[in-house]
Amino acid sequence: MKILVTEKNEIIRNLILHILTKEGYDLKLASNGKEAFTFLSEEKFDIIISNIHLQYYSGFELITFIKSNAHLKDTKIVILSDNFTPENILRLYKMGIDDMIEKPFTPMEMICRLGKLSELITKEKNLGKFTS
C-alpha cells in the first residue's frame, strides 16, 4: 500500500513514518499542501493521510483536488486533526473522506484504522478484477 502523509509537524510526520514503515507500508512524506499536490500529480497513492491545517493549500483543498480527479477517485482519505469541530466533521464526511484520526493518537489506533482501509482497498481491487 502506498501512502502519502501530509503533516506540518515534523515530529508527527516522523512518528507516522516509524509506525507505518514498521507495518510494511510504502510512505511518502509532505510537510505542506504544495508538496502534497506535487506528489499527487506525479504518482498514485492508495491512502492519503493529511492534516486539515497546512501551509499553501489546506486539507480541504487537497480533498477537493482528489475528489475532482478521475485518476485519484479511488484514493482513500484520512484526516488528522487536534481540533475536530462538529462543523468540520460534517463538512469532511460530506466531502468524501474515509476516516479521521484525532491527535494525539496511539500507534495501535493508527495501525488499526489503516489496516481496515487496507482491507477495504484490497477487496475493492479484487472486485474490480471480477467485474472488468
mmCIF file of N, CA and C in Angstrom:
data_model
loop_
_atom_site.group_PDB
_atom_site.id
_atom_site.type_symbol
_atom_site.label_atom_id
_atom_site.label_comp_id
_atom_site.label_asym_id
_atom_site.label_seq_id
_atom_site.Cartn_x
_atom_site.Cartn_y
_atom_site.Cartn_z
ATOM 1 N N MET A 1 0.842 -1.189 0.000
ATOM 2 C CA MET A 1 0.000 0.000 0.000
ATOM 3 C C MET A 1 0.880 1.244 0.000
ATOM 4 N N LYS A 2 0.590 2.141 -0.928
ATOM 5 C CA LYS A 2 1.308 3.409 -0.990
ATOM 6 C C LYS A 2 0.507 4.475 -0.260
ATOM 7 N N ILE A 3 1.166 5.167 0.647
ATOM 8 C CA ILE A 3 0.509 6.182 1.462
ATOM 9 C C ILE A 3 1.273 7.496 1.358
ATOM 10 N N LEU A 4 0.520 8.582 1.168
ATOM 11 C CA LEU A 4 1.080 9.929 1.237
ATOM 12 C C LEU A 4 0.646 10.538 2.557
ATOM 13 N N VAL A 5 1.617 10.951 3.359
ATOM 14 C CA VAL A 5 1.341 11.606 4.637
ATOM 15 C C VAL A 5 1.666 13.085 4.485
ATOM 16 N N THR A 6 0.660 13.930 4.689
ATOM 17 C CA THR A 6 0.856 15.373 4.621
ATOM 18 C C THR A 6 0.576 15.948 6.004
ATOM 19 N N GLU A 7 1.636 16.318 6.674
ATOM 20 C CA GLU A 7 1.547 16.777 8.069
ATOM 21 C C GLU A 7 2.597 17.862 8.282
ATOM 22 N N LYS A 8 2.169 18.988 8.831
ATOM 23 C CA LYS A 8 3.082 20.115 9.027
ATOM 24 C C LYS A 8 4.055 19.897 10.179
ATOM 25 N N ASN A 9 3.670 19.085 11.159
ATOM 26 C CA ASN A 9 4.503 18.861 12.336
ATOM 27 C C ASN A 9 5.508 17.744 12.055
ATOM 28 N N GLU A 10 6.785 18.097 12.068
ATOM 29 C CA GLU A 10 7.840 17.134 11.730
ATOM 30 C C GLU A 10 7.870 15.942 12.682
ATOM 31 N N ILE A 11 7.619 16.174 13.954
ATOM 32 C CA ILE A 11 7.628 15.085 14.935
ATOM 33 C C ILE A 11 6.522 14.082 14.624
ATOM 34 N N ILE A 12 5.332 14.583 14.311
ATOM 35 C CA ILE A 12 4.216 13.696 13.991
ATOM 36 C C ILE A 12 4.475 12.972 12.667
ATOM 37 N N ARG A 13 5.020 13.685 11.665
ATOM 38 C CA ARG A 13 5.377 13.035 10.389
ATOM 39 C C ARG A 13 6.324 11.872 10.623
ATOM 40 N N ASN A 14 7.357 12.110 11.426
ATOM 41 C CA ASN A 14 8.349 11.063 11.694
ATOM 42 C C ASN A 14 7.760 9.918 12.513
ATOM 43 N N LEU A 15 6.856 10.231 13.422
ATOM 44 C CA LEU A 15 6.178 9.196 14.203
ATOM 45 C C LEU A 15 5.354 8.300 13.274
ATOM 46 N N ILE A 16 4.592 8.909 12.378
ATOM 47 C CA ILE A 16 3.784 8.142 11.430
ATOM 48 C C ILE A 16 4.692 7.315 10.526
ATOM 49 N N LEU A 17 5.782 7.903 10.063
ATOM 50 C CA LEU A 17 6.753 7.178 9.239
ATOM 51 C C LEU A 17 7.252 5.941 9.975
ATOM 52 N N HIS A 18 7.628 6.098 11.219
ATOM 53 C CA HIS A 18 8.132 4.983 12.022
ATOM 54 C C HIS A 18 7.065 3.898 12.206
ATOM 55 N N ILE A 19 5.861 4.314 12.579
ATOM 56 C CA ILE A 19 4.772 3.360 12.839
ATOM 57 C C ILE A 19 4.428 2.566 11.576
ATOM 58 N N LEU A 20 4.250 3.273 10.469
ATOM 59 C CA LEU A 20 3.708 2.623 9.273
ATOM 60 C C LEU A 20 4.760 1.888 8.444
ATOM 61 N N THR A 21 6.010 2.345 8.436
ATOM 62 C CA THR A 21 7.027 1.574 7.712
ATOM 63 C C THR A 21 7.294 0.258 8.433
ATOM 64 N N LYS A 22 7.182 0.290 9.752
ATOM 65 C CA LYS A 22 7.327 -0.939 10.542
ATOM 66 C C LYS A 22 6.233 -1.951 10.189
ATOM 67 N N GLU A 23 5.074 -1.444 9.753
ATOM 68 C CA GLU A 23 3.943 -2.301 9.361
ATOM 69 C C GLU A 23 4.008 -2.693 7.885
ATOM 70 N N GLY A 24 5.015 -2.219 7.175
ATOM 71 C CA GLY A 24 5.194 -2.615 5.783
ATOM 72 C C GLY A 24 4.600 -1.687 4.743
ATOM 73 N N TYR A 25 4.109 -0.531 5.151
ATOM 74 C CA TYR A 25 3.553 0.422 4.194
ATOM 75 C C TYR A 25 4.672 1.192 3.499
ATOM 76 N N ASP A 26 4.409 1.594 2.254
ATOM 77 C CA ASP A 26 5.319 2.398 1.456
ATOM 78 C C ASP A 26 4.863 3.856 1.589
ATOM 79 N N LEU A 27 5.689 4.700 2.211
ATOM 80 C CA LEU A 27 5.269 6.069 2.523
ATOM 81 C C LEU A 27 6.062 7.127 1.776
ATOM 82 N N LYS A 28 5.359 8.227 1.463
ATOM 83 C CA LYS A 28 5.967 9.483 1.028
ATOM 84 C C LYS A 28 5.500 10.518 2.030
ATOM 85 N N LEU A 29 6.368 11.459 2.358
ATOM 86 C CA LEU A 29 6.039 12.486 3.338
ATOM 87 C C LEU A 29 6.036 13.866 2.698
ATOM 88 N N ALA A 30 5.011 14.645 3.012
ATOM 89 C CA ALA A 30 4.922 16.037 2.577
ATOM 90 C C ALA A 30 4.704 16.898 3.819
ATOM 91 N N SER A 31 5.360 18.041 3.851
ATOM 92 C CA SER A 31 5.228 18.909 5.017
ATOM 93 C C SER A 31 4.211 20.026 4.802
ATOM 94 N N ASN A 32 3.698 20.156 3.572
ATOM 95 C CA ASN A 32 2.717 21.200 3.288
ATOM 96 C C ASN A 32 1.862 20.794 2.076
ATOM 97 N N GLY A 33 0.848 21.587 1.823
ATOM 98 C CA GLY A 33 -0.068 21.281 0.731
ATOM 99 C C GLY A 33 0.576 21.334 -0.643
ATOM 100 N N LYS A 34 1.519 22.227 -0.818
ATOM 101 C CA LYS A 34 2.204 22.352 -2.117
ATOM 102 C C LYS A 34 2.971 21.073 -2.449
ATOM 103 N N GLU A 35 3.698 20.529 -1.475
ATOM 104 C CA GLU A 35 4.420 19.265 -1.682
ATOM 105 C C GLU A 35 3.440 18.131 -1.970
ATOM 106 N N ALA A 36 2.319 18.111 -1.260
ATOM 107 C CA ALA A 36 1.314 17.068 -1.461
ATOM 108 C C ALA A 36 0.766 17.113 -2.892
ATOM 109 N N PHE A 37 0.446 18.309 -3.392
ATOM 110 C CA PHE A 37 -0.047 18.444 -4.761
ATOM 111 C C PHE A 37 0.986 17.944 -5.760
ATOM 112 N N THR A 38 2.249 18.223 -5.510
ATOM 113 C CA THR A 38 3.317 17.754 -6.397
ATOM 114 C C THR A 38 3.352 16.234 -6.431
ATOM 115 N N PHE A 39 3.346 15.611 -5.259
ATOM 116 C CA PHE A 39 3.352 14.138 -5.201
ATOM 117 C C PHE A 39 2.120 13.554 -5.891
ATOM 118 N N LEU A 40 0.953 14.153 -5.643
ATOM 119 C CA LEU A 40 -0.296 13.638 -6.225
ATOM 120 C C LEU A 40 -0.316 13.759 -7.752
ATOM 121 N N SER A 41 0.392 14.742 -8.278
ATOM 122 C CA SER A 41 0.428 14.889 -9.738
ATOM 123 C C SER A 41 1.437 13.938 -10.380
ATOM 124 N N GLU A 42 2.347 13.388 -9.577
ATOM 125 C CA GLU A 42 3.400 12.518 -10.103
ATOM 126 C C GLU A 42 3.104 11.028 -9.952
ATOM 127 N N GLU A 43 2.357 10.644 -8.915
ATOM 128 C CA GLU A 43 2.109 9.226 -8.681
ATOM 129 C C GLU A 43 0.781 8.983 -7.995
ATOM 130 N N LYS A 44 0.365 7.724 -8.021
ATOM 131 C CA LYS A 44 -0.917 7.325 -7.426
ATOM 132 C C LYS A 44 -0.665 6.724 -6.048
ATOM 133 N N PHE A 45 -1.518 7.083 -5.098
ATOM 134 C CA PHE A 45 -1.437 6.572 -3.735
ATOM 135 C C PHE A 45 -2.728 5.848 -3.412
ATOM 136 N N ASP A 46 -2.620 4.837 -2.555
ATOM 137 C CA ASP A 46 -3.819 4.131 -2.096
ATOM 138 C C ASP A 46 -4.532 4.927 -1.009
ATOM 139 N N ILE A 47 -3.731 5.562 -0.140
ATOM 140 C CA ILE A 47 -4.273 6.291 1.003
ATOM 141 C C ILE A 47 -3.529 7.617 1.154
ATOM 142 N N ILE A 48 -4.283 8.652 1.469
ATOM 143 C CA ILE A 48 -3.705 9.955 1.824
ATOM 144 C C ILE A 48 -4.059 10.202 3.285
ATOM 145 N N ILE A 49 -3.048 10.492 4.088
ATOM 146 C CA ILE A 49 -3.263 10.922 5.473
ATOM 147 C C ILE A 49 -2.856 12.382 5.509
ATOM 148 N N SER A 50 -3.778 13.259 5.888
ATOM 149 C CA SER A 50 -3.472 14.688 5.829
ATOM 150 C C SER A 50 -4.047 15.451 7.011
ATOM 151 N N ASN A 51 -3.282 16.418 7.438
ATOM 152 C CA ASN A 51 -3.759 17.397 8.394
ATOM 153 C C ASN A 51 -4.713 18.336 7.647
ATOM 154 N N ILE A 52 -5.622 18.969 8.358
ATOM 155 C CA ILE A 52 -6.506 19.957 7.731
ATOM 156 C C ILE A 52 -5.749 21.259 7.513
ATOM 157 N N HIS A 53 -4.988 21.668 8.532
ATOM 158 C CA HIS A 53 -4.313 22.965 8.514
ATOM 159 C C HIS A 53 -2.893 22.802 7.990
ATOM 160 N N LEU A 54 -2.708 23.215 6.745
ATOM 161 C CA LEU A 54 -1.420 23.084 6.085
ATOM 162 C C LEU A 54 -1.016 24.428 5.492
ATOM 163 N N GLN A 55 0.269 24.573 5.241
ATOM 164 C CA GLN A 55 0.762 25.757 4.570
ATOM 165 C C GLN A 55 0.512 25.610 3.067
ATOM 166 N N TYR A 56 0.241 26.709 2.381
ATOM 167 C CA TYR A 56 -0.006 26.815 0.941
ATOM 168 C C TYR A 56 -1.401 26.338 0.549
ATOM 169 N N TYR A 57 -1.737 25.076 0.780
ATOM 170 C CA TYR A 57 -3.065 24.561 0.478
ATOM 171 C C TYR A 57 -3.563 23.783 1.691
ATOM 172 N N SER A 58 -4.834 23.936 2.008
ATOM 173 C CA SER A 58 -5.396 23.260 3.183
ATOM 174 C C SER A 58 -5.756 21.812 2.862
ATOM 175 N N GLY A 59 -6.039 21.057 3.907
ATOM 176 C CA GLY A 59 -6.536 19.700 3.734
ATOM 177 C C GLY A 59 -7.849 19.683 2.962
ATOM 178 N N PHE A 60 -8.666 20.704 3.156
ATOM 179 C CA PHE A 60 -9.930 20.797 2.419
ATOM 180 C C PHE A 60 -9.659 20.922 0.911
ATOM 181 N N GLU A 61 -8.658 21.722 0.558
ATOM 182 C CA GLU A 61 -8.306 21.877 -0.861
ATOM 183 C C GLU A 61 -7.740 20.582 -1.439
ATOM 184 N N LEU A 62 -6.977 19.855 -0.636
ATOM 185 C CA LEU A 62 -6.463 18.554 -1.083
ATOM 186 C C LEU A 62 -7.611 17.589 -1.359
ATOM 187 N N ILE A 63 -8.576 17.536 -0.454
ATOM 188 C CA ILE A 63 -9.731 16.649 -0.633
ATOM 189 C C ILE A 63 -10.463 17.003 -1.925
ATOM 190 N N THR A 64 -10.715 18.288 -2.136
ATOM 191 C CA THR A 64 -11.404 18.734 -3.350
ATOM 192 C C THR A 64 -10.633 18.310 -4.590
ATOM 193 N N PHE A 65 -9.316 18.476 -4.579
ATOM 194 C CA PHE A 65 -8.473 18.094 -5.705
ATOM 195 C C PHE A 65 -8.564 16.589 -5.969
ATOM 196 N N ILE A 66 -8.457 15.801 -4.914
ATOM 197 C CA ILE A 66 -8.502 14.340 -5.052
ATOM 198 C C ILE A 66 -9.856 13.898 -5.599
ATOM 199 N N LYS A 67 -10.918 14.423 -5.046
ATOM 200 C CA LYS A 67 -12.259 14.003 -5.458
ATOM 201 C C LYS A 67 -12.627 14.480 -6.860
ATOM 202 N N SER A 68 -11.952 15.505 -7.358
ATOM 203 C CA SER A 68 -12.288 16.027 -8.684
ATOM 204 C C SER A 68 -11.416 15.447 -9.799
ATOM 205 N N ASN A 69 -10.489 14.574 -9.456
ATOM 206 C CA ASN A 69 -9.610 13.968 -10.459
ATOM 207 C C ASN A 69 -9.911 12.487 -10.605
ATOM 208 N N ALA A 70 -10.260 12.089 -11.818
ATOM 209 C CA ALA A 70 -10.669 10.710 -12.083
ATOM 210 C C ALA A 70 -9.597 9.695 -11.702
ATOM 211 N N HIS A 71 -8.325 10.015 -11.936
ATOM 212 C CA HIS A 71 -7.259 9.048 -11.642
ATOM 213 C C HIS A 71 -6.983 8.918 -10.141
ATOM 214 N N LEU A 72 -7.566 9.795 -9.322
ATOM 215 C CA LEU A 72 -7.377 9.738 -7.866
ATOM 216 C C LEU A 72 -8.641 9.314 -7.124
ATOM 217 N N LYS A 73 -9.732 9.098 -7.862
ATOM 218 C CA LYS A 73 -11.038 8.898 -7.215
ATOM 219 C C LYS A 73 -11.094 7.732 -6.236
ATOM 220 N N ASP A 74 -10.265 6.710 -6.432
ATOM 221 C CA ASP A 74 -10.279 5.547 -5.541
ATOM 222 C C ASP A 74 -9.377 5.718 -4.317
ATOM 223 N N THR A 75 -8.670 6.831 -4.252
ATOM 224 C CA THR A 75 -7.764 7.089 -3.137
ATOM 225 C C THR A 75 -8.561 7.299 -1.849
ATOM 226 N N LYS A 76 -8.186 6.583 -0.816
ATOM 227 C CA LYS A 76 -8.837 6.739 0.488
ATOM 228 C C LYS A 76 -8.201 7.923 1.218
ATOM 229 N N ILE A 77 -9.025 8.683 1.927
ATOM 230 C CA ILE A 77 -8.553 9.893 2.601
ATOM 231 C C ILE A 77 -8.808 9.777 4.095
ATOM 232 N N VAL A 78 -7.732 9.986 4.863
ATOM 233 C CA VAL A 78 -7.804 10.017 6.324
ATOM 234 C C VAL A 78 -7.322 11.394 6.756
ATOM 235 N N ILE A 79 -8.118 12.074 7.564
ATOM 236 C CA ILE A 79 -7.758 13.405 8.041
ATOM 237 C C ILE A 79 -7.294 13.329 9.485
ATOM 238 N N LEU A 80 -6.179 14.010 9.757
ATOM 239 C CA LEU A 80 -5.622 14.144 11.107
ATOM 240 C C LEU A 80 -5.934 15.543 11.623
ATOM 241 N N SER A 81 -6.304 15.648 12.870
ATOM 242 C CA SER A 81 -6.502 16.976 13.452
ATOM 243 C C SER A 81 -6.483 16.881 14.969
ATOM 244 N N ASP A 82 -6.137 17.988 15.580
ATOM 245 C CA ASP A 82 -6.226 18.063 17.041
ATOM 246 C C ASP A 82 -7.408 18.934 17.456
ATOM 247 N N ASN A 83 -8.230 19.290 16.467
ATOM 248 C CA ASN A 83 -9.345 20.177 16.768
ATOM 249 C C ASN A 83 -10.502 19.930 15.800
ATOM 250 N N PHE A 84 -11.140 18.777 15.933
ATOM 251 C CA PHE A 84 -12.307 18.494 15.100
ATOM 252 C C PHE A 84 -13.525 19.173 15.708
ATOM 253 N N THR A 85 -14.118 20.094 14.971
ATOM 254 C CA THR A 85 -15.366 20.705 15.414
ATOM 255 C C THR A 85 -16.505 19.931 14.753
ATOM 256 N N PRO A 86 -17.694 19.963 15.329
ATOM 257 C CA PRO A 86 -18.823 19.280 14.690
ATOM 258 C C PRO A 86 -19.039 19.750 13.240
ATOM 259 N N GLU A 87 -18.826 21.048 12.994
ATOM 260 C CA GLU A 87 -18.992 21.588 11.642
ATOM 261 C C GLU A 87 -17.960 20.991 10.686
ATOM 262 N N ASN A 88 -16.698 20.905 11.140
ATOM 263 C CA ASN A 88 -15.643 20.334 10.294
ATOM 264 C C ASN A 88 -15.878 18.847 10.037
ATOM 265 N N ILE A 89 -16.306 18.131 11.051
ATOM 266 C CA ILE A 89 -16.569 16.700 10.891
ATOM 267 C C ILE A 89 -17.627 16.490 9.812
ATOM 268 N N LEU A 90 -18.724 17.225 9.895
ATOM 269 C CA LEU A 90 -19.798 17.125 8.910
ATOM 270 C C LEU A 90 -19.289 17.500 7.516
ATOM 271 N N ARG A 91 -18.571 18.604 7.429
ATOM 272 C CA ARG A 91 -18.029 19.068 6.136
ATOM 273 C C ARG A 91 -17.088 18.023 5.526
ATOM 274 N N LEU A 92 -16.207 17.457 6.345
ATOM 275 C CA LEU A 92 -15.232 16.481 5.853
ATOM 276 C C LEU A 92 -15.915 15.223 5.316
ATOM 277 N N TYR A 93 -16.883 14.702 6.050
ATOM 278 C CA TYR A 93 -17.574 13.500 5.573
ATOM 279 C C TYR A 93 -18.408 13.788 4.332
ATOM 280 N N LYS A 94 -19.009 14.972 4.252
ATOM 281 C CA LYS A 94 -19.751 15.341 3.041
ATOM 282 C C LYS A 94 -18.819 15.466 1.844
ATOM 283 N N MET A 95 -17.570 15.844 2.104
ATOM 284 C CA MET A 95 -16.582 15.973 1.030
ATOM 285 C C MET A 95 -16.084 14.599 0.566
ATOM 286 N N GLY A 96 -16.325 13.561 1.380
ATOM 287 C CA GLY A 96 -15.989 12.213 0.948
ATOM 288 C C GLY A 96 -14.789 11.572 1.613
ATOM 289 N N ILE A 97 -14.389 12.056 2.790
ATOM 290 C CA ILE A 97 -13.264 11.390 3.463
ATOM 291 C C ILE A 97 -13.697 10.003 3.929
ATOM 292 N N ASP A 98 -12.708 9.161 4.193
ATOM 293 C CA ASP A 98 -12.988 7.788 4.608
ATOM 294 C C ASP A 98 -12.840 7.584 6.107
ATOM 295 N N ASP A 99 -12.002 8.394 6.746
ATOM 296 C CA ASP A 99 -11.808 8.257 8.190
ATOM 297 C C ASP A 99 -11.128 9.506 8.721
ATOM 298 N N MET A 100 -11.127 9.633 10.027
ATOM 299 C CA MET A 100 -10.414 10.724 10.687
ATOM 300 C C MET A 100 -9.756 10.187 11.943
ATOM 301 N N ILE A 101 -8.614 10.766 12.259
ATOM 302 C CA ILE A 101 -7.866 10.381 13.447
ATOM 303 C C ILE A 101 -7.565 11.649 14.220
ATOM 304 N N GLU A 102 -7.963 11.643 15.483
ATOM 305 C CA GLU A 102 -7.738 12.814 16.324
ATOM 306 C C GLU A 102 -6.398 12.709 17.036
ATOM 307 N N LYS A 103 -5.663 13.811 17.022
ATOM 308 C CA LYS A 103 -4.397 13.892 17.748
ATOM 309 C C LYS A 103 -4.706 14.247 19.202
ATOM 310 N N PRO A 104 -3.999 13.720 20.130
ATOM 311 C CA PRO A 104 -2.951 12.715 19.981
ATOM 312 C C PRO A 104 -3.569 11.341 19.726
ATOM 313 N N PHE A 105 -2.874 10.535 18.950
ATOM 314 C CA PHE A 105 -3.335 9.188 18.639
ATOM 315 C C PHE A 105 -2.283 8.194 19.126
ATOM 316 N N THR A 106 -2.695 6.958 19.286
ATOM 317 C CA THR A 106 -1.748 5.914 19.674
ATOM 318 C C THR A 106 -1.291 5.173 18.412
ATOM 319 N N PRO A 107 -0.111 4.592 18.446
ATOM 320 C CA PRO A 107 0.320 3.791 17.295
ATOM 321 C C PRO A 107 -0.699 2.706 16.944
ATOM 322 N N MET A 108 -1.273 2.053 17.953
ATOM 323 C CA MET A 108 -2.244 0.988 17.702
ATOM 324 C C MET A 108 -3.482 1.520 16.982
ATOM 325 N N GLU A 109 -3.936 2.702 17.350
ATOM 326 C CA GLU A 109 -5.093 3.300 16.669
ATOM 327 C C GLU A 109 -4.770 3.531 15.186
ATOM 328 N N MET A 110 -3.601 4.088 14.907
ATOM 329 C CA MET A 110 -3.188 4.340 13.525
ATOM 330 C C MET A 110 -3.114 3.026 12.750
ATOM 331 N N ILE A 111 -2.501 2.017 13.338
ATOM 332 C CA ILE A 111 -2.347 0.716 12.680
ATOM 333 C C ILE A 111 -3.717 0.086 12.407
ATOM 334 N N CYS A 112 -4.612 0.117 13.385
ATOM 335 C CA CYS A 112 -5.943 -0.488 13.214
ATOM 336 C C CYS A 112 -6.755 0.217 12.142
ATOM 337 N N ARG A 113 -6.770 1.531 12.166
ATOM 338 C CA ARG A 113 -7.567 2.277 11.189
ATOM 339 C C ARG A 113 -7.038 2.079 9.770
ATOM 340 N N LEU A 114 -5.732 2.090 9.609
ATOM 341 C CA LEU A 114 -5.172 1.891 8.277
ATOM 342 C C LEU A 114 -5.285 0.439 7.843
ATOM 343 N N GLY A 115 -5.244 -0.475 8.791
ATOM 344 C CA GLY A 115 -5.455 -1.881 8.458
ATOM 345 C C GLY A 115 -6.833 -2.106 7.881
ATOM 346 N N LYS A 116 -7.852 -1.473 8.457
ATOM 347 C CA LYS A 116 -9.220 -1.600 7.946
ATOM 348 C C LYS A 116 -9.340 -1.004 6.547
ATOM 349 N N LEU A 117 -8.722 0.155 6.331
ATOM 350 C CA LEU A 117 -8.764 0.759 4.995
ATOM 351 C C LEU A 117 -8.011 -0.096 3.982
ATOM 352 N N SER A 118 -6.893 -0.665 4.396
ATOM 353 C CA SER A 118 -6.119 -1.539 3.507
ATOM 354 C C SER A 118 -6.934 -2.756 3.091
ATOM 355 N N GLU A 119 -7.664 -3.338 4.034
ATOM 356 C CA GLU A 119 -8.539 -4.479 3.719
ATOM 357 C C GLU A 119 -9.604 -4.071 2.708
ATOM 358 N N LEU A 120 -10.184 -2.894 2.910
ATOM 359 C CA LEU A 120 -11.219 -2.392 2.000
ATOM 360 C C LEU A 120 -10.639 -2.176 0.603
ATOM 361 N N ILE A 121 -9.462 -1.596 0.520
ATOM 362 C CA ILE A 121 -8.810 -1.360 -0.778
ATOM 363 C C ILE A 121 -8.550 -2.685 -1.483
ATOM 364 N N THR A 122 -8.058 -3.672 -0.759
ATOM 365 C CA THR A 122 -7.773 -4.985 -1.337
ATOM 366 C C THR A 122 -9.058 -5.623 -1.865
ATOM 367 N N LYS A 123 -10.141 -5.546 -1.094
ATOM 368 C CA LYS A 123 -11.426 -6.102 -1.540
ATOM 369 C C LYS A 123 -11.920 -5.389 -2.796
ATOM 370 N N GLU A 124 -11.797 -4.060 -2.829
ATOM 371 C CA GLU A 124 -12.243 -3.297 -3.991
ATOM 372 C C GLU A 124 -11.427 -3.659 -5.226
ATOM 373 N N LYS A 125 -10.122 -3.821 -5.061
ATOM 374 C CA LYS A 125 -9.262 -4.195 -6.188
ATOM 375 C C LYS A 125 -9.618 -5.592 -6.689
ATOM 376 N N ASN A 126 -9.878 -6.513 -5.773
ATOM 377 C CA ASN A 126 -10.261 -7.877 -6.168
ATOM 378 C C ASN A 126 -11.610 -7.899 -6.866
ATOM 379 N N LEU A 127 -12.551 -7.081 -6.396
ATOM 380 C CA LEU A 127 -13.861 -6.993 -7.049
ATOM 381 C C LEU A 127 -13.700 -6.452 -8.468
ATOM 382 N N GLY A 128 -12.805 -5.489 -8.641
ATOM 383 C CA GLY A 128 -12.569 -4.908 -9.953
ATOM 384 C C GLY A 128 -12.066 -5.930 -10.941
ATOM 385 N N LYS A 129 -11.317 -6.901 -10.463
ATOM 386 C CA LYS A 129 -10.795 -7.961 -11.343
ATOM 387 C C LYS A 129 -11.929 -8.819 -11.883
ATOM 388 N N PHE A 130 -12.982 -8.997 -11.074
ATOM 389 C CA PHE A 130 -14.075 -9.876 -11.472
ATOM 390 C C PHE A 130 -15.139 -9.146 -12.289
ATOM 391 N N THR A 131 -15.209 -7.822 -12.173
ATOM 392 C CA THR A 131 -16.234 -7.083 -12.888
ATOM 393 C C THR A 131 -15.723 -6.471 -14.182
ATOM 394 N N SER A 132 -14.431 -6.527 -14.399
ATOM 395 C CA SER A 132 -13.863 -5.927 -15.627
ATOM 396 C C SER A 132 -14.009 -6.838 -16.814
#
